[in-house]
C-alpha cells in the first residue's frame, strides 16, 4: 500500500530512531522498520519513449492478485464482464479518476453487480476514500508515537521514581480485552435471564446494495450498543440467510461470529417457529396502534431494513400476513417532528427499547432520537415548558406571542 507524502516524511524522521523504537517497543508496528525502497512514482514520468502504444500504465498492482475463480465462480459470462470492468478501471486510472490501489474479492463482486458506469465510479471513489482513511490513520499513529518519544527523550532525568505513561503507576491498566470479556459476560447473562428481542433479517430482496451495506453497519452499531448497556437484551437474529450481503457484511466486522463460545445468536428459522404467536409484537411505523408501555411478557420484533430509496409498508404487510400484533412508538405524543420521515434506524430502536425497559419513561427513552429531526425551542420557551409535556409548535407560538417584546413590535 502506497503511503502519502506526509507518511513518508514522518517515516524519514523516525528513521534515525528506529533502533531505539525496536529496543523499547519490541511489539511495535512493522512500519517503524526503516523504509529504504519507498518511491513516489505517482509524480514520475514514464522512462523512455512517450509512445502511447508502448507505454504500460502503473495499475499493475491493482490487477496483479485478482482471484478470477472466486469472483466469477467459473461463469464465462461473469468472466467476460469482469474483463470489461478491468479495462474500464484502467481507463479511469489513466484519466486521473480516484481509483484505489487494491480491490478485494467482495469489492470486485460488488462492482460487477452495478449496472451503470456512474454508479461504478461512485463505488470506486468510495473504496478510494476508505483506503486513504486507513493510510491517514497509520500516519497519525506514527505522528503521535514520534511526538511521545520526543517528549519522553527531552524530559529531564532524575533518580526519583517517576509516575505516568511508560513509567511506574499505582493503578492497573484495564485493557480492551478485559472490557470485551466483561461485555460478553453481560450478554451471556442476558441469554440466561434477560429479555429477548428479535431482529427480522428477511428484507434483503427489498433493499439495494447500498442499503444492504448500510443495514449491516446499523446492525453492528445496534449489537455494540446493546453489549455495553447496563441491562442488555438477548438479541436473536431470525430469518438469516448466511449468503446475503447483510450477513456477510456483519460477519466481516465480527470475525468470531460463528465461534461456539461467542455470545451471538442467529438462526434461519422464523420468529413464528421460536415463540408463540400471542407473545409476538412487531414494531412498525406504519400501523395505527401505539405502544403505551413496555410489557415484559411480550417479545418485540424489529425489522432489519433500510428504506432510503422508497418507503413501503413492508413490515406492516408482514405483520398482517403472519397475524401478529403490531405497534409503533408514540412519537407524536411526546415529540414535535420537524423534518424527515418518522422511520428510525435499527440502532436507535434498540437504544430506545433498552432505556424504556429500565423504567418505562418515554421522555428519557426518546432522547436517543437526533435533535435535528425535532423542533427547536429557545431558552425562554424551555423555561415555561415542562420536561414531561409535549413540545408542540402551537404552544411555542402562543408563548412567543405572550412575550412583551412581541407586543412592543406589534405596537410600533
CSV table of C-alpha atoms in Angstrom, one decimal:
chain,number,residue,atom,x,y,z
A,1,UNK,CA,0.0,0.0,0.0
A,2,UNK,CA,1.5,3.3,-1.1
A,3,UNK,CA,2.0,5.8,1.6
A,4,UNK,CA,1.2,9.5,1.1
A,5,UNK,CA,3.9,12.2,1.2
A,6,UNK,CA,3.2,13.1,4.8
A,7,UNK,CA,3.6,9.5,5.8
A,8,UNK,CA,6.9,9.2,4.0
A,9,UNK,CA,8.1,12.4,5.6
A,10,UNK,CA,7.3,11.0,9.1
A,11,UNK,CA,9.0,7.7,8.3
A,12,UNK,CA,12.1,9.6,7.3
A,13,UNK,CA,12.1,11.5,10.6
A,14,UNK,CA,11.6,8.3,12.5
A,15,UNK,CA,14.5,6.5,10.6
A,16,UNK,CA,17.3,7.6,13.0
A,17,UNK,CA,15.3,6.4,16.0
A,18,UNK,CA,14.3,3.1,14.6
A,19,UNK,CA,16.8,1.2,16.7
A,20,UNK,CA,15.6,2.7,19.9
A,21,UNK,CA,12.0,2.1,18.8
A,22,UNK,CA,12.6,-1.6,18.3
A,23,UNK,CA,14.5,-1.9,21.6
A,24,UNK,CA,11.9,-0.1,23.7
A,25,UNK,CA,8.9,-1.5,21.9
A,26,UNK,CA,9.6,-5.0,20.7
A,27,UNK,CA,5.9,-5.4,19.7
A,28,UNK,CA,5.7,-2.1,17.8
A,29,UNK,CA,4.3,-1.6,14.3
A,30,UNK,CA,6.1,-3.1,11.4
A,31,UNK,CA,6.0,0.4,9.7
A,32,UNK,CA,8.6,1.5,12.2
A,33,UNK,CA,11.2,-0.5,10.4
A,34,UNK,CA,13.3,1.7,8.1
A,35,UNK,CA,11.8,2.1,4.7
A,36,UNK,CA,14.6,2.1,2.1
A,37,UNK,CA,12.7,1.4,-1.1
A,38,UNK,CA,9.9,3.9,-0.7
A,39,UNK,CA,9.3,5.5,-4.1
A,40,UNK,CA,6.8,8.2,-5.1
A,41,UNK,CA,6.1,7.0,-8.6
A,42,UNK,CA,2.8,8.9,-8.9
A,43,UNK,CA,4.6,12.0,-10.0
A,44,UNK,CA,7.3,10.4,-12.1
A,45,UNK,CA,7.1,10.4,-15.8
A,46,UNK,CA,7.5,7.0,-17.7
A,47,UNK,CA,11.0,6.3,-18.7
A,48,UNK,CA,12.0,6.0,-22.3
A,49,UNK,CA,9.8,7.0,-25.1
A,50,UNK,CA,6.4,8.6,-24.6
A,51,UNK,CA,4.8,6.4,-27.3
A,52,UNK,CA,1.3,5.5,-26.1
A,53,UNK,CA,1.4,2.1,-27.8
A,54,UNK,CA,4.5,1.0,-25.8
A,55,UNK,CA,3.5,2.7,-22.5
A,56,UNK,CA,2.1,0.5,-19.8
A,57,UNK,CA,0.1,2.1,-17.0
A,58,UNK,CA,1.1,1.8,-13.4
A,59,UNK,CA,-2.1,-0.1,-12.4
A,60,UNK,CA,-0.5,-3.5,-12.4
A,61,UNK,CA,-0.6,-3.6,-8.6
A,62,UNK,CA,-4.4,-3.3,-8.8
A,63,UNK,CA,-4.7,-6.2,-11.3
A,64,UNK,CA,-1.9,-8.5,-10.0
A,65,UNK,CA,-3.6,-10.6,-7.4
A,66,UNK,CA,-7.1,-11.0,-8.8
A,67,UNK,CA,-8.7,-14.3,-7.9
A,68,UNK,CA,-10.8,-14.9,-11.0
A,69,UNK,CA,-12.2,-18.2,-9.8
A,70,UNK,CA,-13.5,-16.7,-6.5
A,71,UNK,CA,-15.0,-13.7,-8.3
A,72,UNK,CA,-16.7,-15.4,-11.2
A,73,UNK,CA,-17.3,-18.9,-9.8
A,74,UNK,CA,-16.3,-20.4,-13.2
A,75,UNK,CA,-19.0,-18.5,-15.1
A,76,UNK,CA,-17.8,-17.4,-18.5
A,77,UNK,CA,-20.3,-14.6,-18.8
A,78,UNK,CA,-19.2,-13.1,-15.5
A,79,UNK,CA,-15.6,-13.5,-16.6
A,80,UNK,CA,-16.1,-11.5,-19.7
A,81,UNK,CA,-17.9,-8.9,-17.7
A,82,UNK,CA,-15.0,-8.8,-15.3
A,83,UNK,CA,-12.5,-8.2,-18.1
A,84,UNK,CA,-14.6,-5.3,-19.4
A,85,UNK,CA,-14.7,-3.9,-15.9
A,86,UNK,CA,-10.9,-4.2,-15.6
A,87,UNK,CA,-10.5,-2.3,-18.9
A,88,UNK,CA,-12.9,0.4,-17.6
A,89,UNK,CA,-11.0,0.9,-14.3
A,90,UNK,CA,-7.7,1.1,-16.3
A,91,UNK,CA,-9.2,3.9,-18.4
A,92,UNK,CA,-10.4,5.7,-15.3
A,93,UNK,CA,-7.0,5.5,-13.8
A,94,UNK,CA,-5.4,6.9,-17.0
A,95,UNK,CA,-7.9,9.8,-17.0
A,96,UNK,CA,-6.9,10.7,-13.4
A,97,UNK,CA,-10.0,9.5,-11.6
A,98,UNK,CA,-9.9,8.4,-7.9
A,99,UNK,CA,-9.2,4.7,-8.1
A,100,UNK,CA,-8.0,2.5,-5.2
A,101,UNK,CA,-4.7,0.7,-5.4
A,102,UNK,CA,-6.1,-2.6,-4.3
A,103,UNK,CA,-9.6,-4.2,-4.6
A,104,UNK,CA,-10.7,-7.3,-2.6
A,105,UNK,CA,-12.8,-10.1,-3.9
A,106,UNK,CA,-16.1,-8.9,-2.4
A,107,UNK,CA,-15.4,-5.4,-3.8
A,108,UNK,CA,-15.0,-6.8,-7.3
A,109,UNK,CA,-18.2,-8.7,-6.9
A,110,UNK,CA,-20.0,-5.5,-5.7
A,111,UNK,CA,-18.7,-3.6,-8.7
A,112,UNK,CA,-20.0,-6.4,-11.0
A,113,UNK,CA,-23.5,-6.0,-9.6
A,114,UNK,CA,-23.7,-2.3,-10.6
A,115,UNK,CA,-25.3,-1.7,-13.9
A,116,UNK,CA,-24.3,1.9,-14.8
A,117,UNK,CA,-20.9,3.5,-15.2
A,118,UNK,CA,-21.7,6.4,-12.9
A,119,UNK,CA,-22.6,4.0,-10.1
A,120,UNK,CA,-19.3,2.1,-10.5
A,121,UNK,CA,-17.4,5.4,-10.5
A,122,UNK,CA,-19.1,6.4,-7.2
A,123,UNK,CA,-18.3,3.0,-5.7
A,124,UNK,CA,-14.7,3.2,-6.8
A,125,UNK,CA,-14.4,6.7,-5.2
A,126,UNK,CA,-15.9,5.3,-2.0
A,127,UNK,CA,-13.2,2.5,-1.9
A,128,UNK,CA,-10.5,5.1,-2.7
A,129,UNK,CA,-11.6,7.3,0.2
A,130,UNK,CA,-11.7,4.3,2.6
A,131,UNK,CA,-8.1,3.3,1.5
A,132,UNK,CA,-6.9,6.9,2.1
A,133,UNK,CA,-8.5,7.0,5.6
A,134,UNK,CA,-6.7,3.8,6.6
A,135,UNK,CA,-3.4,5.4,5.4
A,136,UNK,CA,-4.1,8.6,7.2
A,137,UNK,CA,-4.9,6.6,10.4
A,138,UNK,CA,-1.5,4.9,10.2
A,139,UNK,CA,0.2,8.3,9.6
A,140,UNK,CA,-1.5,9.9,12.6
A,141,UNK,CA,-0.5,6.9,14.8
A,142,UNK,CA,3.1,7.3,13.7
A,143,UNK,CA,3.0,11.1,14.4
A,144,UNK,CA,1.7,10.6,17.9
A,145,UNK,CA,4.3,7.9,18.6
A,146,UNK,CA,7.1,10.3,17.3
A,147,UNK,CA,5.8,13.1,19.5
A,148,UNK,CA,5.5,10.9,22.5
A,149,UNK,CA,9.1,9.6,22.1
A,150,UNK,CA,10.4,13.1,21.5
A,151,UNK,CA,8.7,14.4,24.6
A,152,UNK,CA,10.0,11.5,26.7
A,153,UNK,CA,13.6,12.0,25.5
A,154,UNK,CA,13.6,15.7,26.2
A,155,UNK,CA,12.2,15.5,29.7
A,156,UNK,CA,14.9,15.9,32.5
A,157,UNK,CA,16.0,12.7,34.1
A,158,UNK,CA,16.2,12.2,37.8
A,159,UNK,CA,16.9,9.4,40.3
A,160,UNK,CA,13.4,9.5,41.9
A,161,UNK,CA,10.6,7.2,41.0
A,162,UNK,CA,8.6,8.6,38.1
A,163,UNK,CA,4.9,8.0,37.6
A,164,UNK,CA,2.9,8.2,34.4
A,165,UNK,CA,2.6,6.7,30.9
A,166,UNK,CA,5.6,4.4,30.1
A,167,UNK,CA,6.7,4.7,33.8
A,168,UNK,CA,5.6,3.5,37.2
A,169,UNK,CA,1.9,3.5,38.1
A,170,UNK,CA,-0.1,2.7,41.2
A,171,UNK,CA,-3.1,1.6,39.1
A,172,UNK,CA,-3.6,-1.5,37.0
A,173,UNK,CA,-4.3,-0.7,33.3
A,174,UNK,CA,-7.7,-2.0,32.1
A,175,UNK,CA,-7.1,-3.4,28.6
A,176,UNK,CA,-9.6,-3.7,25.8
A,177,UNK,CA,-9.5,-7.5,26.1
A,178,UNK,CA,-10.7,-7.3,29.7
A,179,UNK,CA,-13.6,-4.9,28.7
A,180,UNK,CA,-14.6,-7.2,25.9
A,181,UNK,CA,-14.7,-10.2,28.4
A,182,UNK,CA,-17.0,-8.1,30.7
A,183,UNK,CA,-19.3,-7.2,27.9
A,184,UNK,CA,-19.5,-10.7,26.6
A,185,UNK,CA,-20.3,-11.9,30.2
A,186,UNK,CA,-23.2,-9.5,30.3
A,187,UNK,CA,-24.5,-10.9,27.0
A,188,UNK,CA,-24.2,-14.4,28.4
A,189,UNK,CA,-26.2,-13.3,31.5
A,190,UNK,CA,-28.8,-11.8,29.1
A,191,UNK,CA,-29.1,-15.1,27.3
A,192,UNK,CA,-30.0,-16.8,30.6
A,193,UNK,CA,-32.0,-14.3,32.5
A,194,UNK,CA,-32.6,-11.3,30.1
A,195,UNK,CA,-35.4,-10.1,27.9
A,196,UNK,CA,-35.5,-11.4,24.4
A,197,UNK,CA,-35.8,-9.2,21.3
A,198,UNK,CA,-35.9,-10.4,17.7
A,199,UNK,CA,-34.3,-8.9,14.6
A,200,UNK,CA,-36.1,-9.9,11.4
A,201,UNK,CA,-33.5,-10.3,8.6
A,202,UNK,CA,-35.8,-11.2,5.7
A,203,UNK,CA,-35.8,-7.9,3.8
A,204,UNK,CA,-32.6,-8.4,1.7
A,205,UNK,CA,-34.5,-8.6,-1.5
A,206,UNK,CA,-36.2,-5.3,-0.9
A,207,UNK,CA,-33.0,-3.3,-0.5
A,208,UNK,CA,-30.4,-2.0,-2.9
A,209,UNK,CA,-26.7,-2.8,-2.5
A,210,UNK,CA,-26.0,0.5,-0.7
A,211,UNK,CA,-29.0,0.0,1.6
A,212,UNK,CA,-27.8,-3.5,2.5
A,213,UNK,CA,-24.3,-2.2,3.3
A,214,UNK,CA,-25.9,0.5,5.5
A,215,UNK,CA,-28.1,-2.1,7.2
A,216,UNK,CA,-25.1,-4.2,8.1
A,217,UNK,CA,-23.5,-1.2,9.7
A,218,UNK,CA,-26.6,-0.4,11.7
A,219,UNK,CA,-26.8,-4.0,12.9
A,220,UNK,CA,-23.2,-3.7,14.1
A,221,UNK,CA,-23.9,-0.4,15.9
A,222,UNK,CA,-27.0,-2.0,17.5
A,223,UNK,CA,-25.1,-5.0,18.7
A,224,UNK,CA,-22.2,-2.9,20.0
A,225,UNK,CA,-24.5,-0.6,22.0
A,226,UNK,CA,-26.5,-3.5,23.4
A,227,UNK,CA,-23.5,-5.2,24.8
A,228,UNK,CA,-22.3,-2.1,26.7
A,229,UNK,CA,-25.8,-1.4,28.2
A,230,UNK,CA,-26.4,-1.9,31.9
A,231,UNK,CA,-29.2,-4.4,31.2
A,232,UNK,CA,-28.7,-5.7,27.6
A,233,UNK,CA,-31.2,-7.6,25.5
A,234,UNK,CA,-30.8,-11.2,24.4
A,235,UNK,CA,-30.8,-10.3,20.6
A,236,UNK,CA,-31.8,-13.2,18.3
A,237,UNK,CA,-31.4,-12.7,14.5
A,238,UNK,CA,-34.0,-14.8,12.8
A,239,UNK,CA,-34.7,-15.5,9.1
A,240,UNK,CA,-31.0,-15.2,8.4
A,241,UNK,CA,-29.5,-16.1,5.1
A,242,UNK,CA,-25.8,-16.6,5.5
A,243,UNK,CA,-25.1,-15.9,1.8
A,244,UNK,CA,-26.9,-12.5,1.9
A,245,UNK,CA,-25.0,-9.2,1.6
A,246,UNK,CA,-26.2,-8.0,5.0
A,247,UNK,CA,-25.0,-11.1,6.9
A,248,UNK,CA,-21.7,-11.3,5.1
A,249,UNK,CA,-21.0,-7.6,5.9
A,250,UNK,CA,-21.9,-8.3,9.5
A,251,UNK,CA,-19.7,-11.4,9.7
A,252,UNK,CA,-16.8,-9.5,8.2
A,253,UNK,CA,-16.8,-6.9,11.0
A,254,UNK,CA,-17.4,-9.6,13.6
A,255,UNK,CA,-15.0,-12.4,12.6
A,256,UNK,CA,-15.8,-14.6,15.7
A,257,UNK,CA,-19.5,-14.7,14.9
A,258,UNK,CA,-19.5,-18.5,14.3
A,259,UNK,CA,-17.4,-19.5,17.3
A,260,UNK,CA,-19.4,-21.6,19.8
A,261,UNK,CA,-18.2,-19.5,22.8
A,262,UNK,CA,-19.1,-16.1,21.3
A,263,UNK,CA,-22.5,-14.7,22.5
A,264,UNK,CA,-24.2,-14.1,19.2
A,265,UNK,CA,-27.5,-15.8,18.4
A,266,UNK,CA,-28.8,-16.2,14.8
A,267,UNK,CA,-31.0,-18.7,13.1
A,268,UNK,CA,-32.6,-19.3,9.7
A,269,UNK,CA,-35.9,-20.1,11.4
A,270,UNK,CA,-38.8,-17.7,11.5
A,271,UNK,CA,-39.9,-16.0,14.7
A,272,UNK,CA,-43.2,-18.0,14.5
A,273,UNK,CA,-41.1,-21.1,15.0
A,274,UNK,CA,-39.4,-19.7,18.0
A,275,UNK,CA,-42.2,-18.1,20.1
A,276,UNK,CA,-46.0,-18.5,20.3
A,277,UNK,CA,-47.9,-16.1,18.1
A,278,UNK,CA,-49.7,-14.5,21.1
A,279,UNK,CA,-46.4,-13.1,22.6
A,280,UNK,CA,-45.0,-11.5,19.5
A,281,UNK,CA,-45.3,-7.8,18.8
A,282,UNK,CA,-43.9,-6.3,15.5
A,283,UNK,CA,-42.6,-2.8,15.8
A,284,UNK,CA,-43.5,-0.9,12.6
A,285,UNK,CA,-44.1,2.9,12.0
A,286,UNK,CA,-46.9,2.2,9.5
A,287,UNK,CA,-49.6,0.8,11.9
A,288,UNK,CA,-52.1,2.8,14.0
A,289,UNK,CA,-51.7,1.2,17.4
A,290,UNK,CA,-49.2,3.0,19.7
A,291,UNK,CA,-47.0,1.3,22.2
A,292,UNK,CA,-48.2,2.7,25.6
A,293,UNK,CA,-45.6,1.0,27.8
A,294,UNK,CA,-43.1,-1.8,27.8
A,295,UNK,CA,-44.6,-5.2,28.5
A,296,UNK,CA,-42.1,-7.7,29.9
A,297,UNK,CA,-44.3,-10.7,28.8
A,298,UNK,CA,-44.1,-9.7,25.1
A,299,UNK,CA,-41.3,-10.4,22.7
A,300,UNK,CA,-40.7,-7.4,20.3
A,301,UNK,CA,-39.6,-7.7,16.7
A,302,UNK,CA,-37.6,-5.1,14.8
A,303,UNK,CA,-37.2,-5.4,11.0
A,304,UNK,CA,-33.7,-5.2,9.7
A,305,UNK,CA,-34.4,-2.9,6.8
A,306,UNK,CA,-33.1,0.4,5.4
A,307,UNK,CA,-35.6,2.1,3.0
A,308,UNK,CA,-34.0,5.3,1.9
A,309,UNK,CA,-34.9,5.0,-1.8
A,310,UNK,CA,-38.6,4.2,-1.4
A,311,UNK,CA,-40.6,3.8,1.7
A,312,UNK,CA,-43.1,0.9,1.6
A,313,UNK,CA,-45.1,-0.6,4.5
A,314,UNK,CA,-43.4,-4.0,4.2
A,315,UNK,CA,-43.3,-4.6,7.9
A,316,UNK,CA,-47.0,-3.8,8.2
A,317,UNK,CA,-47.8,-6.2,5.4
A,318,UNK,CA,-45.7,-8.9,7.0
A,319,UNK,CA,-47.3,-8.4,10.4
A,320,UNK,CA,-50.8,-8.7,8.9
A,321,UNK,CA,-49.8,-11.8,6.9
A,322,UNK,CA,-48.4,-13.5,10.0
A,323,UNK,CA,-51.4,-12.4,12.1
A,324,UNK,CA,-49.4,-11.0,15.0
A,325,UNK,CA,-49.8,-7.8,17.0
A,326,UNK,CA,-48.2,-4.6,15.8
A,327,UNK,CA,-47.3,-1.3,17.4
A,328,UNK,CA,-45.4,1.9,16.8
A,329,UNK,CA,-43.6,4.3,19.0
A,330,UNK,CA,-45.7,7.2,20.4
A,331,UNK,CA,-43.6,9.9,18.7
A,332,UNK,CA,-46.5,12.2,18.1
A,333,UNK,CA,-47.5,12.1,21.7
A,334,UNK,CA,-44.1,13.2,23.1
A,335,UNK,CA,-42.3,15.0,20.2
A,336,UNK,CA,-43.0,17.6,17.6
A,337,UNK,CA,-41.4,16.3,14.4
A,338,UNK,CA,-39.7,19.0,12.3
A,339,UNK,CA,-38.3,17.2,9.2
A,340,UNK,CA,-37.7,13.9,7.7
A,341,UNK,CA,-39.6,10.6,7.9
A,342,UNK,CA,-40.5,9.0,11.3
A,343,UNK,CA,-38.6,5.9,10.4
A,344,UNK,CA,-35.8,5.3,12.9
A,345,UNK,CA,-32.6,3.4,12.4
A,346,UNK,CA,-32.2,-0.1,13.9
A,347,UNK,CA,-29.6,1.0,16.4
A,348,UNK,CA,-31.8,3.9,17.5
A,349,UNK,CA,-34.7,1.5,18.1
A,350,UNK,CA,-32.5,-0.7,20.3
A,351,UNK,CA,-31.4,2.3,22.3
A,352,UNK,CA,-35.0,3.4,22.9
A,353,UNK,CA,-36.2,0.0,23.8
A,354,UNK,CA,-33.3,-0.7,26.1
A,355,UNK,CA,-33.9,2.5,28.1
A,356,UNK,CA,-37.6,2.0,28.1
A,357,UNK,CA,-37.2,-1.4,29.6
A,358,UNK,CA,-35.4,0.1,32.5
A,359,UNK,CA,-38.1,2.5,33.9
A,360,UNK,CA,-40.9,2.8,31.2
A,361,UNK,CA,-40.1,6.5,30.8
A,362,UNK,CA,-40.7,7.6,27.3
A,363,UNK,CA,-39.2,11.1,27.8
A,364,UNK,CA,-35.9,9.6,28.8
A,365,UNK,CA,-36.0,6.8,26.1
A,366,UNK,CA,-36.8,9.2,23.2
A,367,UNK,CA,-33.7,11.3,23.9
A,368,UNK,CA,-31.8,9.0,21.5
A,369,UNK,CA,-33.7,10.5,18.5
A,370,UNK,CA,-31.4,13.0,16.7
A,371,UNK,CA,-32.2,16.6,17.7
A,372,UNK,CA,-32.0,17.7,14.1
A,373,UNK,CA,-35.3,16.0,13.4
A,374,UNK,CA,-37.2,17.8,16.2
A,375,UNK,CA,-38.5,21.3,16.5
A,376,UNK,CA,-36.0,23.6,18.2
A,377,UNK,CA,-37.0,25.8,21.2
A,378,UNK,CA,-35.0,28.6,22.8
A,379,UNK,CA,-34.1,29.1,26.4
A,380,UNK,CA,-37.2,31.3,27.2
A,381,UNK,CA,-39.6,28.7,25.9
A,382,UNK,CA,-37.7,25.8,27.7
A,383,UNK,CA,-38.3,27.5,31.0
A,384,UNK,CA,-42.0,27.6,30.5
A,385,UNK,CA,-42.5,24.1,29.1
A,386,UNK,CA,-42.3,21.2,31.4
A,387,UNK,CA,-40.0,18.3,30.6
A,388,UNK,CA,-42.8,15.8,30.7
A,389,UNK,CA,-45.0,17.7,28.3
A,390,UNK,CA,-45.1,17.6,24.5
A,391,UNK,CA,-43.1,20.3,22.8
A,392,UNK,CA,-45.6,21.5,20.1
A,393,UNK,CA,-45.2,24.3,17.6
A,394,UNK,CA,-48.5,25.7,18.5
A,395,UNK,CA,-47.5,26.1,22.2
A,396,UNK,CA,-44.2,27.7,21.2
A,397,UNK,CA,-46.0,30.3,19.0
A,398,UNK,CA,-48.5,31.1,21.8
A,399,UNK,CA,-45.7,31.6,24.4
A,400,UNK,CA,-43.9,33.8,22.0
A,401,UNK,CA,-47.0,36.0,21.4
A,402,UNK,CA,-47.4,36.4,25.1
A,403,UNK,CA,-43.9,37.8,25.3
A,404,UNK,CA,-43.7,41.6,25.9
A,405,UNK,CA,-41.1,42.0,23.1
A,406,UNK,CA,-43.5,40.7,20.6
A,407,UNK,CA,-46.2,43.1,21.8
A,408,UNK,CA,-43.9,46.1,21.6
A,409,UNK,CA,-43.0,45.2,18.0
A,410,UNK,CA,-46.8,45.0,17.1
A,411,UNK,CA,-47.4,48.4,18.7
A,412,UNK,CA,-44.7,50.1,16.7
